[in-house]
PDB file of C-alpha atoms in Angstrom:
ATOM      1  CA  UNK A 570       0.000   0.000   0.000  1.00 77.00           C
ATOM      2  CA  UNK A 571       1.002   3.386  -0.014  1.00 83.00           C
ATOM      3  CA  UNK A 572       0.588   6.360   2.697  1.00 90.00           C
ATOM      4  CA  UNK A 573      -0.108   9.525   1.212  1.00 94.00           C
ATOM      5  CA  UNK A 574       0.053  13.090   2.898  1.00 95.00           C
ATOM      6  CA  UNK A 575      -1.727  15.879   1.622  1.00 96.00           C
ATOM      7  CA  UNK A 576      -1.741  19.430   3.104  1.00 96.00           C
ATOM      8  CA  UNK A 577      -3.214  21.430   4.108  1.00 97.00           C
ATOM      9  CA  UNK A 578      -5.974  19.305   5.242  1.00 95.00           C
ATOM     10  CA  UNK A 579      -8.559  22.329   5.267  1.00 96.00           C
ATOM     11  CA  UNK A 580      -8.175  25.789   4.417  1.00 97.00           C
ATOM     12  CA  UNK A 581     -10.783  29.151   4.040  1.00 97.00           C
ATOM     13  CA  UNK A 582      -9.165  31.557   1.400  1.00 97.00           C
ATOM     14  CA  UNK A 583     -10.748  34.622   0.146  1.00 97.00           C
ATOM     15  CA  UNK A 584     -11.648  35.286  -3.243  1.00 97.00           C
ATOM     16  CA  UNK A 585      -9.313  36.138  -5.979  1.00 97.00           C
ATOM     17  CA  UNK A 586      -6.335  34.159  -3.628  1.00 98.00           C
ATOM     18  CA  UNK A 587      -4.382  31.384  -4.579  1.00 98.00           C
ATOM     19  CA  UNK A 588      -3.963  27.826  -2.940  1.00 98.00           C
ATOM     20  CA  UNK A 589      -1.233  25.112  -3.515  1.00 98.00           C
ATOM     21  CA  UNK A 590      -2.049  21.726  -1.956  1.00 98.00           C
ATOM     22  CA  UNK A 591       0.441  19.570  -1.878  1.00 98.00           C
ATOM     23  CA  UNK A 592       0.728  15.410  -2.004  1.00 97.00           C
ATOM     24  CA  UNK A 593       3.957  13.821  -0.600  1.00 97.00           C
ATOM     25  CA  UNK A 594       3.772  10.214  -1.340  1.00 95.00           C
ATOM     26  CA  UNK A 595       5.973   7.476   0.877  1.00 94.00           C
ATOM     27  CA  UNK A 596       7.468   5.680  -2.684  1.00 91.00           C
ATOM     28  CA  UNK A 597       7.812   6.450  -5.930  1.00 90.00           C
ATOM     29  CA  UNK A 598       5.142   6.461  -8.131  1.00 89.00           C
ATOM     30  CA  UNK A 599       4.574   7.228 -12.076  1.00 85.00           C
ATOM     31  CA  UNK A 600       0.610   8.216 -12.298  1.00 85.00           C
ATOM     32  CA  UNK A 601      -0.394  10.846  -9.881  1.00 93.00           C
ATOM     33  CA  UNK A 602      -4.007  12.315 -10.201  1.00 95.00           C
ATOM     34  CA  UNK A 603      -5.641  15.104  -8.981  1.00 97.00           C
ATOM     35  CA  UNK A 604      -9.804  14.848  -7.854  1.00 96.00           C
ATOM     36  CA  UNK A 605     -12.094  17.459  -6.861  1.00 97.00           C
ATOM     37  CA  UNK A 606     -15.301  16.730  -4.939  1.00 95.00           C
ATOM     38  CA  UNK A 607     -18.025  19.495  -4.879  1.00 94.00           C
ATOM     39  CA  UNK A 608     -20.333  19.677  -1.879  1.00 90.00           C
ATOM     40  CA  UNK A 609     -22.601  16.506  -2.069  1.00 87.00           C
ATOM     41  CA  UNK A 610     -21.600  14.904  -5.543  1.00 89.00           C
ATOM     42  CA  UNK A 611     -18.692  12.581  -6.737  1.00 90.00           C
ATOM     43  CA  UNK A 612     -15.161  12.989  -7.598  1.00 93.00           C
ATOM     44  CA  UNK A 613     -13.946  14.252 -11.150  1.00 94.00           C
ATOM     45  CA  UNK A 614     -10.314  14.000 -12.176  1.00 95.00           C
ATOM     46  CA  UNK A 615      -8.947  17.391 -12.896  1.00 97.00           C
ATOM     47  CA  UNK A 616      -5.471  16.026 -14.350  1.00 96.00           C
ATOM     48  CA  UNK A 617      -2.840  13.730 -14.722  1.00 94.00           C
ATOM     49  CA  UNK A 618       0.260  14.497 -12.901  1.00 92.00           C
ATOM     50  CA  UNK A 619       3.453  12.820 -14.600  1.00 83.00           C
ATOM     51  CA  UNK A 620       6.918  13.327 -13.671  1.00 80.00           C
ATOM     52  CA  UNK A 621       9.088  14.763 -16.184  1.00 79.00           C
ATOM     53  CA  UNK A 622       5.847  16.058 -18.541  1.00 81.00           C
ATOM     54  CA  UNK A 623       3.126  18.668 -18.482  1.00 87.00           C
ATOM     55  CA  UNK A 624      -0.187  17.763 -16.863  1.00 92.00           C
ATOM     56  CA  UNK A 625      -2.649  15.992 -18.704  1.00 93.00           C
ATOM     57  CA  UNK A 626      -6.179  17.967 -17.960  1.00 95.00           C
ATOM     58  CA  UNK A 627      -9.742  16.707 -18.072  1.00 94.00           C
ATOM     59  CA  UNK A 628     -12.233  18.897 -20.363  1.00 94.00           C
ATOM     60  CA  UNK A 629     -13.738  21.714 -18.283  1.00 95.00           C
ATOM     61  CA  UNK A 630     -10.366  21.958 -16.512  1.00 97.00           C
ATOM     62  CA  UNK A 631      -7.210  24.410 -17.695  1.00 96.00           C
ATOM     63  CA  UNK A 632      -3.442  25.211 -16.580  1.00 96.00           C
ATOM     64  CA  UNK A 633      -3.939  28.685 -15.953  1.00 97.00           C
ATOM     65  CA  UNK A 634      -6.475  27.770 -13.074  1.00 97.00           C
ATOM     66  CA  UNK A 635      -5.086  24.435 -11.945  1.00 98.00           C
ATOM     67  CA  UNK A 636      -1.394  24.546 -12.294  1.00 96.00           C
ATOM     68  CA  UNK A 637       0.249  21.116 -11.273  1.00 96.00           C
ATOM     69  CA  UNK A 638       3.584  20.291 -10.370  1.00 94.00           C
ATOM     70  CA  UNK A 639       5.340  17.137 -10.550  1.00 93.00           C
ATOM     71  CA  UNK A 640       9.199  17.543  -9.362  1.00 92.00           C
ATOM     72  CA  UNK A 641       9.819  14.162  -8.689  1.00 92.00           C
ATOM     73  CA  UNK A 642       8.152  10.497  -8.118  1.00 92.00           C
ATOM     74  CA  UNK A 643       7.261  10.945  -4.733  1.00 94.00           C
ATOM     75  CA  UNK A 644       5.460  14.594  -4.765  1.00 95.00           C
ATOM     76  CA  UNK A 645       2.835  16.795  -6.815  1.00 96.00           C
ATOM     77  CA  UNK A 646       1.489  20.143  -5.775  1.00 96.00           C
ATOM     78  CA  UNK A 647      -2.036  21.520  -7.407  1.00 97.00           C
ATOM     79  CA  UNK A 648      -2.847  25.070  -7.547  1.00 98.00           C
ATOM     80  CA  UNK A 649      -5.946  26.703  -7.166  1.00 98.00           C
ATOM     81  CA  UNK A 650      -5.688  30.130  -8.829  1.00 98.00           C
ATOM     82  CA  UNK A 651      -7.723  33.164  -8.608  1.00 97.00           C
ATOM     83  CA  UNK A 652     -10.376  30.951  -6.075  1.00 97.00           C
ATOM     84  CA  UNK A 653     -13.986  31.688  -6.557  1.00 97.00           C
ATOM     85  CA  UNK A 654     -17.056  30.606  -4.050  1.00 96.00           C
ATOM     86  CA  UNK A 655     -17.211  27.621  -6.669  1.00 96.00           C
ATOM     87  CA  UNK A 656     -14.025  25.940  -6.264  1.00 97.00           C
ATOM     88  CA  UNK A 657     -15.180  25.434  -2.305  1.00 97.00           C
ATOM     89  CA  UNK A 658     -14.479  22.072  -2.602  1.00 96.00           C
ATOM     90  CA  UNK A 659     -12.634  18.704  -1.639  1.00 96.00           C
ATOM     91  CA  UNK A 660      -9.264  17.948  -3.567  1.00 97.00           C
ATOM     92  CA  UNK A 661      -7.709  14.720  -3.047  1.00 96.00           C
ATOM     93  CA  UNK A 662      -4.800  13.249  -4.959  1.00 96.00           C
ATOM     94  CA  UNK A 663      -4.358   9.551  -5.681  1.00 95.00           C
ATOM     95  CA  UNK A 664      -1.619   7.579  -7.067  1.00 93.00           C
ATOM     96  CA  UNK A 665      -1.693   4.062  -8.501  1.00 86.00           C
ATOM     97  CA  UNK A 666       1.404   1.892  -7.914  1.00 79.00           C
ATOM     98  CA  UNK A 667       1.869  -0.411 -10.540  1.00 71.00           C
ATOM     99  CA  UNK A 668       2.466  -0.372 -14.164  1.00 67.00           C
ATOM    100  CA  UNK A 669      -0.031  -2.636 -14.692  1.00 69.00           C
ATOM    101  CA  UNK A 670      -3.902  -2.328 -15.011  1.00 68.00           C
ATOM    102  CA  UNK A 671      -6.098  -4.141 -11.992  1.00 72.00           C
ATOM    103  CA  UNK A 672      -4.380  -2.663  -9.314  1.00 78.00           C
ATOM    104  CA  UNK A 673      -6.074  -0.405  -6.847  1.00 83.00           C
ATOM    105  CA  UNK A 674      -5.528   3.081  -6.309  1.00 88.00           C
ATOM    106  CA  UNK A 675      -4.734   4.764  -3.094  1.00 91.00           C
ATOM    107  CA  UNK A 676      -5.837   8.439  -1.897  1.00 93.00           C
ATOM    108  CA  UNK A 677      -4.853  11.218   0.138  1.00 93.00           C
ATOM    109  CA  UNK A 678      -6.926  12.555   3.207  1.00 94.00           C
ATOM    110  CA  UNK A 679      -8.328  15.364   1.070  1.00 95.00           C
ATOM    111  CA  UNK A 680      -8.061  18.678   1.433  1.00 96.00           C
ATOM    112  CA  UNK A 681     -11.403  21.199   2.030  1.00 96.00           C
ATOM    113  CA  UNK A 682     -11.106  24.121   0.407  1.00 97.00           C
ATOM    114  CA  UNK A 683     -13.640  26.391   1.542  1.00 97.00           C
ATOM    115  CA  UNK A 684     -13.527  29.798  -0.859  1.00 97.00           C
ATOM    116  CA  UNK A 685     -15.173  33.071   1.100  1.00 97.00           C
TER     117      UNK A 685
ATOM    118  CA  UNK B 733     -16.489   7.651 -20.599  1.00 46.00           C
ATOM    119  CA  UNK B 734     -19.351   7.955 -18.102  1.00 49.00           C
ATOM    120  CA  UNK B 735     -19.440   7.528 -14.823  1.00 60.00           C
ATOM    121  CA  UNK B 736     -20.945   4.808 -12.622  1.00 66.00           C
ATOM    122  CA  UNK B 737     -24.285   5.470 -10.945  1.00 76.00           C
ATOM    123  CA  UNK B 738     -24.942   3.831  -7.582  1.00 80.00           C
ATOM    124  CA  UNK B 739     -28.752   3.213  -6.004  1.00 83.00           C
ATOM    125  CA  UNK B 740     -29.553   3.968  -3.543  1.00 88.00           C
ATOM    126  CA  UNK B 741     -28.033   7.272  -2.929  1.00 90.00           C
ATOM    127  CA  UNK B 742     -29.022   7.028   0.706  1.00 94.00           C
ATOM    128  CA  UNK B 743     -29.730   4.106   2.538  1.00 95.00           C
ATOM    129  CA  UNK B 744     -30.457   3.684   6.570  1.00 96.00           C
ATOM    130  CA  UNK B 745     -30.285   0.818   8.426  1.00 96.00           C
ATOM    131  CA  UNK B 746     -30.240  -0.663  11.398  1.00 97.00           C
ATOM    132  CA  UNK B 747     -27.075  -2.412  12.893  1.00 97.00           C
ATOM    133  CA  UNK B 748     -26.481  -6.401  12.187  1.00 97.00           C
ATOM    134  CA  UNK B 749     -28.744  -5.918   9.499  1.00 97.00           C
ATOM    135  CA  UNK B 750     -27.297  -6.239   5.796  1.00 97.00           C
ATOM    136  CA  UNK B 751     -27.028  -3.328   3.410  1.00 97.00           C
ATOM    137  CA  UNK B 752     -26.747  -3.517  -0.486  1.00 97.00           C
ATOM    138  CA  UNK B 753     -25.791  -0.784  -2.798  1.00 96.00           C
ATOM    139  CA  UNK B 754     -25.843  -0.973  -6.610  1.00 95.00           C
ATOM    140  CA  UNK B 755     -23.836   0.619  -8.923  1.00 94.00           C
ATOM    141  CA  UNK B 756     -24.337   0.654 -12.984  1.00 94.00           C
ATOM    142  CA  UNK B 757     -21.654   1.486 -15.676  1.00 93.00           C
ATOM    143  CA  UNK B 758     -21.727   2.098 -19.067  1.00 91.00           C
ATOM    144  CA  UNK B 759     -18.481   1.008 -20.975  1.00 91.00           C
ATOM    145  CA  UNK B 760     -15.835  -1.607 -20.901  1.00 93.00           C
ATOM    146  CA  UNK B 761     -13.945  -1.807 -18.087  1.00 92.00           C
ATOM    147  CA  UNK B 762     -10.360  -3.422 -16.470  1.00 91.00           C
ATOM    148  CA  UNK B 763     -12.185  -3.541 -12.947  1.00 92.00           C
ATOM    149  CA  UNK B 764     -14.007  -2.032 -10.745  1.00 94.00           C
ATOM    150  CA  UNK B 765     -13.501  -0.585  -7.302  1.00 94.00           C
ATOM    151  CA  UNK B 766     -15.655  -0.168  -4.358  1.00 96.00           C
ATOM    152  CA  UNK B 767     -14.257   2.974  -1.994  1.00 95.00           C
ATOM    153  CA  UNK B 768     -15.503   4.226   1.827  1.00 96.00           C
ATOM    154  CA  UNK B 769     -15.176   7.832   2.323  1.00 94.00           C
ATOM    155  CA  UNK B 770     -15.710   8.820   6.042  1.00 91.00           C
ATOM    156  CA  UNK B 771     -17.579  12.429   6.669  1.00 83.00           C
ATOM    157  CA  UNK B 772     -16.386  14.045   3.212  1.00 72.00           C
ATOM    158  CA  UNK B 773     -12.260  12.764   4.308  1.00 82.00           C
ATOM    159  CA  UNK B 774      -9.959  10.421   1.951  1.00 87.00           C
ATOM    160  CA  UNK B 775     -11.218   7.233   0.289  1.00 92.00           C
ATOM    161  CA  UNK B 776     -10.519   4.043   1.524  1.00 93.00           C
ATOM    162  CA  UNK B 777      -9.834   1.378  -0.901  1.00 93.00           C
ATOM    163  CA  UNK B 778     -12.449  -1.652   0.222  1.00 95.00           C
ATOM    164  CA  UNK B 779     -12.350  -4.070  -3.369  1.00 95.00           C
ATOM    165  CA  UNK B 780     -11.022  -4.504  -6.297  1.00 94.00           C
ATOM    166  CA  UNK B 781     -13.442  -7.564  -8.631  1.00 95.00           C
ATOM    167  CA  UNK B 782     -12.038  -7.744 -12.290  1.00 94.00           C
ATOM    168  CA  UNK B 783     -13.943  -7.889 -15.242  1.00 94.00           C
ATOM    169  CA  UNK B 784     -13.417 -11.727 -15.561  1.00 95.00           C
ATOM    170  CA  UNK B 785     -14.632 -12.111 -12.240  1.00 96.00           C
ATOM    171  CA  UNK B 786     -18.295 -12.777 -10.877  1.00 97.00           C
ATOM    172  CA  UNK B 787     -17.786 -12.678  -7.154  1.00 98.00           C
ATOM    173  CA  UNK B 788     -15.393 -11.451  -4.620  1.00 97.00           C
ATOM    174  CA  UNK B 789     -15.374 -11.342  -0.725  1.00 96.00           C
ATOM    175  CA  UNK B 790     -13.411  -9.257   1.820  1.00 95.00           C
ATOM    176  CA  UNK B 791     -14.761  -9.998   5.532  1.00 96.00           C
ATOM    177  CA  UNK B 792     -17.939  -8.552   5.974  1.00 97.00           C
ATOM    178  CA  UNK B 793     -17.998  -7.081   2.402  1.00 97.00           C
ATOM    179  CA  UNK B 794     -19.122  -9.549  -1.117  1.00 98.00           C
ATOM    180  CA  UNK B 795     -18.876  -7.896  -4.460  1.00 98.00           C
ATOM    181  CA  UNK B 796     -20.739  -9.020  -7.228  1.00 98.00           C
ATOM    182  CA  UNK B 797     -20.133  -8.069 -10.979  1.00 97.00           C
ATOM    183  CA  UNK B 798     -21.866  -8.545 -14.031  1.00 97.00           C
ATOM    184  CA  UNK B 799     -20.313  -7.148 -16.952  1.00 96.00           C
ATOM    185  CA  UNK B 800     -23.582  -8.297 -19.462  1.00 96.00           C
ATOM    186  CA  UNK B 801     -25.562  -5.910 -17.287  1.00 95.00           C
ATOM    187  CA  UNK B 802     -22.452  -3.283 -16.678  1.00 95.00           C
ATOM    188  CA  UNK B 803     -23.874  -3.582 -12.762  1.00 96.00           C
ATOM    189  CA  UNK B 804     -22.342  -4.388  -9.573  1.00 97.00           C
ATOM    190  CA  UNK B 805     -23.453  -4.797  -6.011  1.00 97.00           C
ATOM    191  CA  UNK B 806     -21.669  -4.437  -2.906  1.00 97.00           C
ATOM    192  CA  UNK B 807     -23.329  -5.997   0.268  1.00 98.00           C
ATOM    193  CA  UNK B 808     -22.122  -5.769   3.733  1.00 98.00           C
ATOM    194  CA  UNK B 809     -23.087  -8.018   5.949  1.00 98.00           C
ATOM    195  CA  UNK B 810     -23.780  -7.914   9.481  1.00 97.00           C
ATOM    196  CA  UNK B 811     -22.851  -3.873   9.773  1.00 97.00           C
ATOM    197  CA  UNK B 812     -21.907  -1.677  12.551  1.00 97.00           C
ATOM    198  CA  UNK B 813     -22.735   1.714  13.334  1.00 96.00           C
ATOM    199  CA  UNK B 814     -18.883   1.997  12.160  1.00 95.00           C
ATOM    200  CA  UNK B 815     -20.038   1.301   8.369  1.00 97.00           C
ATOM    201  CA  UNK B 816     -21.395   4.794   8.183  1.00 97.00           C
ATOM    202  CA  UNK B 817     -20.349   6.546   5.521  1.00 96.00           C
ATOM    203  CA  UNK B 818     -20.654   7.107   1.624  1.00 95.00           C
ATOM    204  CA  UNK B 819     -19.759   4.343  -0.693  1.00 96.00           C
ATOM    205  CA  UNK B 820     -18.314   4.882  -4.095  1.00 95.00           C
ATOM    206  CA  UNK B 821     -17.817   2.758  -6.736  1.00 95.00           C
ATOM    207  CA  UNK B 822     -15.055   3.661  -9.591  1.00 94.00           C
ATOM    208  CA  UNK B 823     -14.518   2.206 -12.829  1.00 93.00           C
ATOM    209  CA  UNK B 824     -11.228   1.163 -14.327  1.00 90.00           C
ATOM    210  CA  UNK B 825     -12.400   1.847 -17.863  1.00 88.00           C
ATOM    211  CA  UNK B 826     -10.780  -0.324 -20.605  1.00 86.00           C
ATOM    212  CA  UNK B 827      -8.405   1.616 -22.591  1.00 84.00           C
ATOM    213  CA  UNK B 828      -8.560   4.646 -20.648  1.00 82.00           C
ATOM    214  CA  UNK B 829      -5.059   6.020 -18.694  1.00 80.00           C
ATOM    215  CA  UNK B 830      -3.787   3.844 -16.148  1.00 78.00           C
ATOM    216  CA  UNK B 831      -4.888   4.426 -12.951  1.00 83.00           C
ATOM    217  CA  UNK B 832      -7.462   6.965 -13.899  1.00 86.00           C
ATOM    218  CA  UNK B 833     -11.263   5.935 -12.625  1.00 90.00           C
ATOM    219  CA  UNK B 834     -14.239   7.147 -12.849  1.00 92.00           C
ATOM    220  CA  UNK B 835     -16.709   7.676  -9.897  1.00 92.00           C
ATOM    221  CA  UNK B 836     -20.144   6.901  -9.394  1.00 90.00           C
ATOM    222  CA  UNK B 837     -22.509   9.120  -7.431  1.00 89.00           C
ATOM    223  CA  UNK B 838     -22.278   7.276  -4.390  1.00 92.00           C
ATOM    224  CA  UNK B 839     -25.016   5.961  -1.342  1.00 94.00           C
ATOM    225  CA  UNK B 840     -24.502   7.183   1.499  1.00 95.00           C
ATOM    226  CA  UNK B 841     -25.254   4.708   4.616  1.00 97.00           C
ATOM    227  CA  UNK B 842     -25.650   5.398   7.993  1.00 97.00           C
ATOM    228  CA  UNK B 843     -26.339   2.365  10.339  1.00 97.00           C
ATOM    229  CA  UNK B 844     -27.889   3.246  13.655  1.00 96.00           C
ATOM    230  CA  UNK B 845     -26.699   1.371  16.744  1.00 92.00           C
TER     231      UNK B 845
END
């Protein structure tokens, strides 16, 4: 398995501020992905985090408002830019540890971004 | 790519009864994951069933899939006012990026002592 820390674990920001959340990881892993969790619903990936490449982002999400960073194998840092009311939310990051497909992925504690 | 969507979204028992949740997918898949996410914290990975597999138990928790009806079940037997929470499953979507899933709606269970 793998233990993932992710700070902060809860934050209020005011409007038009900036966030990074960060994900430390306890080994080295290739795929690193970013989730946000609005009040009430499910998660929806926001991007891919690779080491030594640009993010990979979902539709409806863009670099300018989510930048990632991926320095190395064991950490990632997401970016919430110029925060509105709407991105009040949950981010969590997850990373898979294997290469291979059927193998579970694990997840950080979350952080709760609340936007005022 | 769609996401899964689980019935019931809320379901409340009592404890050392059983509770079922269903979820319902729409394209090929690798697997499929069931997740526990405790008062809107981290998921916790509960199962993995493959799609060449029917059935899978984990103590308390049996996983059914059936990949004619894109539909899978996860009961847990027996619970505990501990089993509160909202369940998730996540599909591993066949020839999507590795590692990347896609997340039902989830049911969120409370059990009352």
């Amino acid at each position: 398995s793998a233990v993932i820390s992710q700070k902060p674990s809860r934050d209020i920001c005011q409007r038009g501020t900036s966030l990074t959340i960060q994900c430390q990881v306890d080994s080295q892993v290739t795929m690193m992905f970013w989730y946000r969790q609005q009040p009430g619903q499910s998660l929806t990936l926001i991007a891919t985090a690779n080491q030594g490449s640009e993010a990979t982002y979902e539709s409806g999400f863009v670099i300018d408002k989510f930048p990632i960073s991926r320095p190395n194998l064991t950490f990632s840092t997401l970016t919430v830019s110029n925060m509105s009311p709407e991105d009040s939310s949950i981010y969590l990051c997850s990373v898979v540890l294997s290469e291979t497909t059927n193998t579970e992925a694990f997840f950080g504690q979350g952080t709760r971004l609340t936007v005022v | 790519s769609q996401q899964g969507e689980e019935d019931p979204q809320a379901l409340s028992i009592q404890e050392g009864e059983n509770a079922t949740m269903n979820c319902s997918y729409k394209t090929s898949i690798n697997n499929l994951q069931w997740y526990r996410q405790n008062s809107g914290r981290g998921l916790v990975h509960l199962i993995l069933i493959r799609s060449n597999e029917r059935e899978k138990h984990s103590g308390r928790l049996r996983v059914t899939l059936d990949t004619s009806k894109k539909s899978s079940s996860l009961l847990i037997t027996a619970s505990r006012a501990a089993d509160t929470a909202s369940y998730f499953c996540a599909t591993d979507e066949r020839g999507s990026t590795l590692g990347r899933l896609y997340f039902g709606r989830g049911t969120q269970l409370t059990v009352w002592p």
